[in-house]
CSV table of C-alpha atoms in Angstrom, one decimal:
chain,number,residue,atom,x,y,z
A,5,MET,CA,165.2,103.7,-61.8
A,6,PRO,CA,162.8,104.9,-59.2
A,7,TYR,CA,160.2,102.6,-60.7
A,8,PHE,CA,162.5,99.7,-60.4
A,9,SER,CA,163.3,100.3,-56.7
A,10,ARG,CA,159.6,100.6,-56.0
A,11,LEU,CA,158.9,97.3,-57.7
A,12,ILE,CA,161.5,95.5,-55.6
A,13,LEU,CA,160.1,97.0,-52.4
A,14,LEU,CA,156.6,95.8,-53.4
A,15,LEU,CA,157.9,92.3,-54.1
A,16,PHE,CA,159.6,92.1,-50.7
A,17,CYS,CA,156.4,93.1,-49.0
A,18,LEU,CA,154.5,90.4,-50.8
A,19,MET,CA,157.0,87.8,-49.8
A,20,VAL,CA,156.8,88.8,-46.1
A,21,LEU,CA,153.0,88.6,-46.3
A,22,VAL,CA,153.1,85.1,-47.8
A,23,GLU,CA,155.5,83.8,-45.2
A,24,SER,CA,153.4,85.1,-42.4
A,25,ARG,CA,150.3,83.3,-43.7
A,26,LYS,CA,152.1,79.9,-43.9
A,27,PRO,CA,151.3,77.4,-41.0
A,28,LYS,CA,154.1,77.0,-38.5
A,29,LYS,CA,155.7,73.6,-37.9
A,30,ARG,CA,154.8,72.2,-34.5
A,31,ARG,CA,157.3,70.4,-32.4
A,32,TRP,CA,156.8,66.6,-32.1
A,33,THR,CA,155.8,65.7,-28.5
A,34,GLY,CA,155.2,62.0,-29.0
A,35,GLN,CA,151.4,62.5,-28.7
A,36,LEU,CA,148.7,62.7,-31.2
A,37,GLU,CA,147.2,66.1,-31.5
A,38,THR,CA,143.6,66.6,-32.4
A,39,SER,CA,142.5,69.6,-34.2
A,40,LYS,CA,139.9,71.7,-32.5
A,41,PRO,CA,137.6,74.1,-34.0
A,42,SER,CA,139.0,77.6,-34.1
A,43,HIS,CA,135.8,79.1,-32.7
A,44,LEU,CA,136.5,77.5,-29.2
A,45,TYR,CA,139.6,79.6,-28.9
A,46,LYS,CA,137.9,82.8,-29.7
A,47,LYS,CA,135.5,82.8,-26.6
A,48,ASN,CA,134.6,86.3,-25.5
A,49,LEU,CA,135.6,87.0,-21.9
A,50,ASP,CA,133.1,88.6,-19.3
A,51,VAL,CA,134.8,91.8,-18.2
A,52,THR,CA,132.6,92.0,-15.0
A,53,LYS,CA,134.0,88.6,-13.8
A,54,ILE,CA,137.6,89.6,-14.2
A,55,ARG,CA,139.2,90.4,-10.8
A,56,LYS,CA,141.3,93.4,-11.0
A,57,GLY,CA,143.6,92.6,-8.2
A,58,LYS,CA,142.8,92.2,-4.5
A,59,PRO,CA,139.9,94.4,-3.4
A,60,GLN,CA,140.4,96.8,-0.5
A,61,PRO,CA,138.1,95.8,2.5
A,62,LEU,CA,135.8,98.4,3.8
A,63,LEU,CA,136.1,97.2,7.4
A,64,ARG,CA,139.7,97.3,8.4
A,65,VAL,CA,139.4,94.6,11.0
A,66,ASP,CA,143.0,93.5,10.9
A,67,ASP,CA,144.3,97.1,11.6
A,68,HIS,CA,142.8,97.2,15.1
A,69,ASP,CA,143.0,95.2,18.3
A,70,PHE,CA,139.5,94.1,19.0
A,71,THR,CA,140.4,92.3,22.2
A,72,MET,CA,139.9,95.7,23.9
A,73,ARG,CA,136.5,97.3,24.3
A,74,PRO,CA,135.7,100.5,22.3
A,75,ALA,CA,137.1,103.6,23.8
A,76,PHE,CA,139.3,101.6,26.2
A,77,GLY,CA,140.5,103.8,29.1
A,78,GLY,CA,137.7,106.3,28.7
A,79,PRO,CA,134.1,106.4,30.0
A,80,ALA,CA,131.9,103.3,30.1
A,81,ILE,CA,130.6,102.3,26.7
A,82,PRO,CA,126.7,102.3,26.5
A,83,VAL,CA,125.2,99.1,25.2
A,84,GLY,CA,121.5,99.2,24.5
A,85,VAL,CA,119.4,96.0,24.6
A,86,ASP,CA,116.0,95.0,23.3
A,87,VAL,CA,114.3,91.6,23.4
A,88,GLN,CA,111.6,90.0,21.3
A,89,VAL,CA,110.1,87.0,23.0
A,90,GLU,CA,109.2,84.3,20.4
A,91,SER,CA,107.7,81.7,22.7
A,92,LEU,CA,107.4,80.7,26.3
A,93,ASP,CA,107.9,76.9,25.9
A,94,SER,CA,107.3,75.4,29.3
A,95,ILE,CA,106.9,76.0,33.1
A,96,SER,CA,108.1,73.2,35.4
A,97,GLU,CA,106.8,73.2,39.0
A,98,VAL,CA,109.0,70.2,40.0
A,99,ASP,CA,112.2,71.8,38.7
A,100,MET,CA,111.1,75.4,39.4
A,101,ASP,CA,112.3,76.7,36.1
A,102,PHE,CA,110.9,78.0,32.7
A,103,THR,CA,112.1,77.8,29.1
A,104,MET,CA,111.9,80.7,26.8
A,105,THR,CA,113.0,81.4,23.1
A,106,LEU,CA,113.8,85.0,22.3
A,107,TYR,CA,115.7,87.3,20.0
A,108,LEU,CA,118.4,89.2,21.9
A,109,ARG,CA,119.7,92.4,20.2
A,110,HIS,CA,122.6,94.6,21.3
A,111,TYR,CA,123.3,98.2,20.1
A,112,TRP,CA,126.6,100.0,20.5
A,113,LYS,CA,129.1,102.2,18.6
A,114,ASP,CA,132.6,101.2,17.7
A,115,GLU,CA,134.8,103.9,16.0
A,116,ARG,CA,137.1,101.2,14.7
A,117,LEU,CA,134.3,99.9,12.4
A,118,VAL,CA,133.7,103.2,10.6
A,119,PHE,CA,133.8,103.0,6.8
A,120,PRO,CA,133.2,105.4,3.9
A,121,SER,CA,129.8,105.3,2.2
A,122,THR,CA,128.1,107.7,-0.1
A,123,SER,CA,124.7,106.1,0.3
A,124,ASN,CA,124.9,105.7,4.1
A,125,LYS,CA,123.9,102.0,3.7
A,126,SER,CA,124.7,99.4,6.3
A,127,MET,CA,126.6,96.2,5.8
A,128,THR,CA,125.2,92.9,7.1
A,129,PHE,CA,127.3,89.9,8.1
A,130,ASP,CA,126.8,86.5,9.6
A,131,GLY,CA,128.4,84.9,12.6
A,132,ARG,CA,131.8,84.6,11.1
A,133,LEU,CA,132.7,88.2,11.6
A,134,VAL,CA,131.6,88.1,15.3
A,135,LYS,CA,134.8,86.2,16.2
A,136,LYS,CA,137.0,89.0,14.7
A,137,ILE,CA,135.5,92.0,16.4
A,138,TRP,CA,134.5,93.0,20.0
A,139,VAL,CA,131.0,92.2,21.1
A,140,PRO,CA,129.3,92.5,24.6
A,141,ASP,CA,129.7,89.5,26.9
A,142,VAL,CA,126.1,89.4,28.1
A,143,PHE,CA,125.0,86.2,29.9
A,144,PHE,CA,121.8,85.0,31.6
A,145,VAL,CA,121.9,85.0,35.4
A,146,HIS,CA,120.5,81.9,37.1
A,147,SER,CA,120.3,80.1,33.8
A,148,LYS,CA,120.4,76.3,33.8
A,149,ARG,CA,120.8,75.7,30.1
A,150,SER,CA,121.0,77.9,27.0
A,151,PHE,CA,122.0,77.6,23.4
A,152,ILE,CA,122.1,79.6,20.1
A,153,HIS,CA,120.1,78.0,17.4
A,154,ASP,CA,122.2,76.7,14.5
A,155,THR,CA,119.7,75.4,11.9
A,156,THR,CA,120.5,75.8,9.1
A,157,THR,CA,123.4,78.0,10.2
A,158,ASP,CA,124.2,79.9,13.3
A,159,ASN,CA,121.3,82.3,14.0
A,160,ILE,CA,123.5,85.3,14.4
A,161,MET,CA,123.3,88.6,12.6
A,162,LEU,CA,125.7,91.5,12.6
A,163,ARG,CA,124.9,94.8,11.0
A,164,VAL,CA,127.4,97.7,10.8
A,165,PHE,CA,126.6,101.3,9.8
A,166,PRO,CA,129.0,103.7,8.2
A,167,ASP,CA,129.3,105.8,11.4
A,168,GLY,CA,130.3,102.7,13.5
A,169,GLN,CA,126.9,101.9,14.9
A,170,VAL,CA,126.6,98.1,15.4
A,171,LEU,CA,123.5,95.9,15.7
A,172,TYR,CA,124.2,92.4,17.0
A,173,SER,CA,121.3,90.0,17.1
A,174,LEU,CA,121.0,86.3,18.3
A,175,ARG,CA,118.2,83.8,18.5
A,176,ILE,CA,118.5,82.0,21.9
A,177,THR,CA,116.6,79.4,23.9
A,178,VAL,CA,117.3,79.6,27.6
A,179,THR,CA,116.1,77.6,30.6
A,180,ALA,CA,116.3,79.7,33.8
A,181,MET,CA,115.4,79.3,37.4
A,182,CYS,CA,112.1,80.7,38.8
A,183,ASN,CA,111.5,80.9,42.6
A,184,MET,CA,107.9,79.8,43.0
A,185,ASP,CA,105.6,80.0,46.0
A,186,PHE,CA,103.1,77.2,46.2
A,187,SER,CA,101.3,78.2,49.4
A,188,HIS,CA,98.2,79.0,47.3
A,189,PHE,CA,98.5,76.2,44.7
A,190,PRO,CA,96.6,75.7,42.5
A,191,LEU,CA,95.0,79.1,43.1
A,192,ASP,CA,98.3,80.8,42.7
A,193,SER,CA,100.1,83.4,40.6
A,194,GLN,CA,103.8,83.2,39.8
A,195,THR,CA,106.2,86.0,38.8
A,196,CYS,CA,109.4,84.9,37.0
A,197,SER,CA,112.4,86.9,35.8
A,198,LEU,CA,115.0,86.5,33.1
A,199,GLU,CA,118.1,88.4,34.1
A,200,LEU,CA,120.8,89.7,31.8
A,201,GLU,CA,124.2,91.0,32.8
A,202,SER,CA,127.8,91.5,31.6
A,203,TYR,CA,130.1,88.8,32.8
A,204,ALA,CA,133.4,90.7,32.7
A,205,TYR,CA,132.8,94.4,32.5
A,206,THR,CA,131.6,96.3,35.5
A,207,ASP,CA,129.5,99.5,35.3
A,208,GLU,CA,132.7,101.5,35.0
A,209,ASP,CA,133.5,99.8,31.6
A,210,LEU,CA,130.1,98.9,30.2
A,211,MET,CA,126.7,100.5,30.8
A,212,LEU,CA,123.9,98.0,30.0
A,213,TYR,CA,120.5,99.6,29.6
A,214,TRP,CA,117.1,99.0,27.9
A,215,LYS,CA,117.3,100.8,24.6
A,216,ASN,CA,113.7,102.0,24.5
A,217,GLY,CA,112.5,101.6,28.1
A,218,ASP,CA,109.4,99.4,28.4
A,219,GLU,CA,109.1,99.4,24.6
A,220,SER,CA,112.3,97.4,24.5
A,221,LEU,CA,110.4,94.2,25.2
A,222,LYS,CA,108.2,92.8,22.5
A,223,THR,CA,106.1,89.6,22.7
A,224,ASP,CA,104.3,87.5,20.2
A,225,GLU,CA,100.5,87.7,20.6
A,226,LYS,CA,100.2,84.0,20.0
A,227,ILE,CA,102.2,83.0,23.1
A,228,SER,CA,100.0,80.8,25.3
A,229,LEU,CA,100.5,78.0,27.9
A,230,SER,CA,98.3,75.1,28.8
A,231,GLN,CA,98.2,75.7,32.5
A,232,PHE,CA,98.9,79.4,32.8
A,233,LEU,CA,97.5,82.7,31.7
A,234,ILE,CA,100.2,85.2,30.9
A,235,GLN,CA,99.1,88.4,32.5
A,236,LYS,CA,101.9,90.9,31.7
A,237,PHE,CA,105.5,91.4,30.6
A,238,HIS,CA,107.6,94.3,31.9
A,239,THR,CA,111.2,95.3,32.2
A,240,THR,CA,113.3,96.6,35.1
A,241,SER,CA,117.0,97.3,35.8
A,242,ARG,CA,119.2,97.7,38.8
A,243,LEU,CA,122.8,97.3,39.9
A,244,ALA,CA,124.1,94.0,41.2
A,245,PHE,CA,127.1,93.8,43.6
A,246,TYR,CA,129.6,91.1,43.9
A,247,SER,CA,132.1,91.4,46.8
A,248,SER,CA,135.1,90.2,44.8
A,249,THR,CA,134.5,92.0,41.5
A,250,GLY,CA,132.3,95.1,42.0
A,251,TRP,CA,129.0,96.5,40.6
A,252,TYR,CA,127.4,95.4,37.4
A,253,ASN,CA,124.3,96.6,35.4
A,254,ARG,CA,121.6,94.0,35.4
A,255,LEU,CA,118.5,93.9,33.2
A,256,TYR,CA,115.3,92.0,34.1
A,257,ILE,CA,112.5,90.6,31.9
A,258,ASN,CA,109.6,90.1,34.3
A,259,PHE,CA,106.4,88.2,33.5
A,260,THR,CA,103.4,87.2,35.7
A,261,LEU,CA,101.6,83.9,35.2
A,262,ARG,CA,98.2,83.0,36.7
A,263,ARG,CA,97.3,79.3,36.8
A,264,HIS,CA,94.2,77.9,35.2
A,265,ILE,CA,92.0,76.3,37.9
A,266,PHE,CA,89.7,74.3,35.6
A,267,PHE,CA,92.1,71.5,35.1
A,268,PHE,CA,92.6,71.0,38.8
A,269,LEU,CA,88.8,71.2,39.4
A,270,LEU,CA,88.3,68.2,37.1
A,271,GLN,CA,91.3,66.2,38.3
A,272,THR,CA,91.5,66.9,42.0
A,273,TYR,CA,88.7,68.9,43.6
A,274,PHE,CA,85.7,67.3,41.9
A,275,PRO,CA,86.9,63.6,42.6
A,276,ALA,CA,87.7,64.5,46.2
A,277,THR,CA,84.3,66.0,46.7
A,278,LEU,CA,82.6,62.9,45.2
A,279,MET,CA,84.5,60.6,47.5
A,280,VAL,CA,83.3,62.6,50.5
A,281,MET,CA,79.7,62.5,49.3
A,282,LEU,CA,80.0,58.8,48.6
A,283,SER,CA,81.1,58.1,52.2
A,284,TRP,CA,77.8,59.6,53.4
A,285,VAL,CA,75.9,56.9,51.6
A,286,SER,CA,76.8,54.5,54.5
A,287,PHE,CA,74.5,56.6,56.8
A,288,TRP,CA,71.5,55.3,54.9
A,289,ILE,CA,72.6,51.7,54.9
A,290,ASP,CA,71.3,49.4,57.6
A,291,ARG,CA,73.6,49.2,60.6
A,292,ARG,CA,73.5,45.4,60.5
A,293,ALA,CA,74.9,45.3,57.0
A,294,VAL,CA,78.5,45.2,58.1
A,295,PRO,CA,80.2,44.1,54.8
A,296,ALA,CA,78.4,46.8,52.8
A,297,ARG,CA,79.3,49.7,55.1
A,298,VAL,CA,82.9,48.6,55.9
A,299,SER,CA,83.7,48.0,52.2
A,300,LEU,CA,82.3,51.4,51.2
A,301,GLY,CA,84.3,53.2,53.9
A,302,ILE,CA,87.6,51.4,53.1
A,303,THR,CA,87.1,52.1,49.3
A,304,THR,CA,86.6,55.9,49.9
A,305,VAL,CA,89.6,56.1,52.2
A,306,LEU,CA,91.9,54.3,49.7
A,307,THR,CA,90.6,56.5,46.8
A,308,MET,CA,91.4,59.7,48.8
A,309,SER,CA,94.9,58.4,49.5
A,310,THR,CA,95.4,57.8,45.8
A,311,ILE,CA,94.3,61.3,44.9
A,312,ILE,CA,96.6,62.9,47.5
A,313,THR,CA,99.6,60.8,46.3
A,314,GLY,CA,99.0,61.7,42.7
A,315,VAL,CA,98.9,65.4,43.4
A,316,ASN,CA,102.1,65.4,45.5
A,317,ALA,CA,103.9,63.3,42.8
A,318,SER,CA,103.7,66.2,40.4
A,319,MET,CA,104.8,68.9,42.9
A,320,PRO,CA,108.1,69.7,44.5
A,321,ARG,CA,108.7,68.5,48.0
A,322,VAL,CA,108.1,71.8,49.8
A,323,SER,CA,108.1,72.1,53.6
A,324,TYR,CA,105.0,74.2,53.8
A,325,ILE,CA,101.3,73.4,53.4
A,326,LYS,CA,99.7,74.1,50.0
A,327,ALA,CA,96.1,75.2,49.5
A,328,VAL,CA,95.3,71.9,47.7
A,329,ASP,CA,96.7,70.0,50.7
A,330,ILE,CA,94.2,71.7,53.0
A,331,TYR,CA,91.3,70.7,50.9
A,332,LEU,CA,92.4,67.1,50.3
A,333,TRP,CA,93.3,66.4,53.9
A,334,VAL,CA,90.1,67.9,55.2
A,335,SER,CA,88.2,65.7,52.7
A,336,PHE,CA,90.2,62.7,53.9
A,337,VAL,CA,89.3,63.5,57.5
A,338,PHE,CA,85.6,63.6,56.6
A,339,VAL,CA,85.9,60.2,54.8
A,340,PHE,CA,87.8,58.7,57.8
A,341,LEU,CA,85.2,60.1,60.3
A,342,SER,CA,82.5,58.3,58.4
A,343,VAL,CA,84.3,55.0,58.9
A,344,LEU,CA,84.7,55.8,62.6
A,345,GLU,CA,81.0,56.7,62.8
A,346,TYR,CA,80.1,53.2,61.7
A,347,ALA,CA,82.6,51.7,64.1
A,348,ALA,CA,80.9,53.5,67.0
A,349,VAL,CA,77.4,52.5,65.7
A,350,ASN,CA,78.4,48.9,65.4
A,351,TYR,CA,80.0,48.8,68.9
A,352,LEU,CA,77.0,50.5,70.6
A,353,THR,CA,74.6,48.1,68.8
A,354,THR,CA,76.5,45.2,70.2
A,355,VAL,CA,76.4,46.6,73.7
A,356,GLN,CA,72.7,47.3,73.5
A,357,GLU,CA,71.9,43.8,72.2
A,358,ARG,CA,73.9,42.3,75.1
A,359,LYS,CA,71.9,44.3,77.7
A,360,GLU,CA,68.6,43.3,76.1
A,361,ARG,CA,69.6,39.6,76.1
A,362,LYS,CA,70.5,39.3,79.8
A,363,PRO,CA,66.9,39.8,81.3
A,364,GLN,CA,65.5,37.4,78.8
A,365,GLU,CA,68.0,34.7,79.8
A,366,LYS,CA,67.3,35.2,83.5
A,367,PHE,CA,63.4,35.5,83.3
A,368,PRO,CA,62.2,33.6,80.3
A,369,CYS,CA,58.6,34.4,79.3
A,370,MET,CA,56.2,31.4,80.1
A,371,CYS,CA,53.0,32.4,78.5
A,372,GLY,CA,49.7,30.4,78.1
A,373,MET,CA,49.3,29.3,81.8
A,374,HIS,CA,46.1,29.8,84.0
A,375,HIS,CA,45.8,32.1,87.0
A,376,SER,CA,48.5,31.6,89.6
A,377,ARG,CA,50.0,28.7,87.7
A,378,THR,CA,50.9,30.9,84.7
A,379,MET,CA,54.1,32.1,86.3
A,380,MET,CA,55.5,28.7,87.1
A,381,LEU,CA,59.2,28.5,86.2
A,382,GLY,CA,58.9,24.8,85.3
A,383,GLY,CA,61.4,23.6,87.9
A,384,SER,CA,64.2,25.7,86.4
A,385,TYR,CA,64.9,27.4,89.7
A,386,SER,CA,66.0,25.7,92.9
A,387,GLU,CA,64.2,25.7,96.1
A,388,SER,CA,66.3,28.5,97.6
A,389,GLU,CA,65.9,30.7,94.5
A,390,ALA,CA,62.1,30.3,94.7
A,391,ASN,CA,62.0,31.3,98.4
A,392,SER,CA,64.2,34.3,97.7
A,393,LEU,CA,61.9,35.4,94.9
A,394,ALA,CA,58.9,35.1,97.2
A,395,GLY,CA,60.5,37.2,99.9
A,396,TYR,CA,61.3,34.5,102.4
A,397,PRO,CA,64.7,33.5,103.7
A,398,ARG,CA,66.3,30.3,102.7
A,399,SER,CA,65.7,28.8,106.2
A,400,HIS,CA,62.0,29.2,105.9
A,401,ILE,CA,60.7,26.2,103.9
A,402,LEU,CA,57.4,26.4,102.1
A,403,THR,CA,55.3,23.7,100.5
A,404,GLU,CA,55.1,23.4,96.8
A,405,GLU,CA,51.7,24.9,96.5
A,406,GLU,CA,52.5,27.9,98.8
A,407,ARG,CA,55.7,28.5,96.9
A,408,GLN,CA,54.0,28.8,93.6
A,409,ASP,CA,51.3,31.2,94.9
A,410,LYS,CA,54.0,33.5,96.6
A,411,ILE,CA,56.1,33.7,93.4
A,412,VAL,CA,53.2,34.9,91.3
A,413,VAL,CA,52.3,37.6,93.9
A,414,HIS,CA,55.9,38.8,94.1
A,415,LEU,CA,56.4,39.0,90.4
A,416,ALA,CA,53.2,41.0,90.0
A,417,LEU,CA,54.3,43.5,92.7
A,418,SER,CA,57.8,43.8,91.2
A,419,SER,CA,56.4,44.6,87.7
A,420,GLU,CA,54.3,47.4,89.1
A,421,SER,CA,57.3,48.9,91.0
A,422,ASN,CA,59.5,48.7,87.9
A,423,SER,CA,57.0,50.5,85.7
A,424,SER,CA,56.7,53.4,88.2
A,425,ARG,CA,60.5,53.5,88.6
A,426,ARG,CA,60.9,53.5,84.8
A,427,LYS,CA,58.6,56.5,84.5
A,428,GLY,CA,60.7,58.5,87.0
A,429,LEU,CA,63.9,57.8,85.2
A,430,LEU,CA,62.6,58.6,81.7
A,431,LYS,CA,63.6,62.2,81.9
A,432,GLY,CA,67.2,61.4,82.9
A,433,GLN,CA,67.6,59.0,80.0
A,434,VAL,CA,66.9,61.6,77.3
A,435,GLY,CA,70.5,62.9,77.2
A,436,LEU,CA,71.8,59.4,76.6
A,437,ARG,CA,69.3,58.4,73.9
A,438,ILE,CA,71.7,59.2,71.1
A,439,PHE,CA,74.2,56.7,72.4
A,440,GLN,CA,71.7,54.1,73.4
A,441,ASN,CA,69.7,54.3,70.1
A,442,THR,CA,72.3,53.6,67.3
A,443,HIS,CA,69.8,54.5,64.6
A,444,ALA,CA,69.7,58.1,66.0
A,445,ILE,CA,73.5,58.4,65.4
A,446,ASP,CA,73.1,57.7,61.7
A,447,LYS,CA,70.1,60.1,61.6
A,448,TYR,CA,72.1,63.0,63.1
A,449,SER,CA,75.2,62.2,60.9
A,450,ARG,CA,73.1,62.6,57.8
A,451,LEU,CA,72.7,66.3,58.7
A,452,ILE,CA,76.0,67.1,60.5
A,453,PHE,CA,78.4,65.7,57.9
A,454,PRO,CA,77.0,67.5,54.8
A,455,ALA,CA,76.4,70.8,56.7
A,456,SER,CA,80.0,70.8,58.0
A,457,TYR,CA,81.5,70.0,54.6
A,458,ILE,CA,79.5,72.7,52.9
A,459,PHE,CA,80.5,75.2,55.6
A,460,PHE,CA,84.2,74.3,55.0
A,461,ASN,CA,83.9,74.8,51.2
A,462,LEU,CA,82.3,78.2,51.7
A,463,ILE,CA,85.2,79.3,53.9
A,464,TYR,CA,87.9,77.7,51.6
A,465,TRP,CA,86.8,79.2,48.3
A,466,SER,CA,85.9,82.6,49.8
A,467,VAL,CA,89.4,83.0,51.3
A,468,LEU,CA,91.6,81.4,48.6
A,469,ALA,CA,89.7,82.1,45.4
């Protein structure tokens, strides 16, 4: 009997096993079903990629109100700043500004961002987290244009340490105003400043300072400008007061620039000097060559005017005199005086020729006659004029033969008296020789003009250089 019950139990187990191995009937859905290989349904799952619920964030940003500054209501939060200048792009004299690209970094501590960490490693984020936490509101004072670079994404980095220390870095290009003094242009040096300040928080809420003093400012050794030599960078800080809001901490990035003079020597000073020297060529040209000397003088004057206009076109319209203005206008005066010199020479030459022409017209020379007949005037004088030349009054009438003899005697005596009188007046005419002899004016100008211009250049470069 026991064996029989065991046999029935064994048969029942076999029937259950057979029924379990039979394929189940699928319900008709009206669609053809295709059989798939069984190995596609047995794909092994990667345990490392399975999300085990929602992870707990290390930074509990949503648990705090980040519209308030850290330690609100307490002492001012210190915010350290350091800057690395990447490039000094341009300096504009016309707009009186400069353009600079830099990395601006802020350092502060926010207890609300503390997170547990066994390795004391920091976490780095991009610009998306910046909109969710508190960051300093630093802006550039006297800036005209500025922007944060966004290629290929916003150039913003946020690094948070386990103890709540925060590093906030941005890559910025800013165009700021620079008050320039052009009184010594182009022999000048300019000092420009980039100023940083908190916009909303006074010194009672936010203390802005240079993190490492003068070491907080780093510059690239490859920074260079075409017209300037960068002499030095340095940092300063002070308080700025606004009557309506209060005192604010302000940081300064100061840099000194010295202008390269070689470009202006080639483009301005050397051409101006050549024009002045070219105007001296007219002193060696014959004073009777009016077209040559006039055209040379007008050409040099117009060229100097073009040089002055070109220099002023690239400069701001300042109300004071620049060093280059002094040189160009003195050169212009020298060129203009050379034109006036020829005007004086030409006028005095005309006056002298008129004076020499009058005696020749009144006493024409009648050469080739014998004895007393040689000075006959050929009937060109009237009877009264002949008597007056002979020393007789008009009422006393002489015969033709007597009149001719008396004229010869009178002219001989008058020539002797004139020669003695001329010797007596020779000493008095020495002082007027320069004005009577036009060739002497050119002769003296050949020495006076170059000597004066060389003397001016010695004073100019010794004082301003």
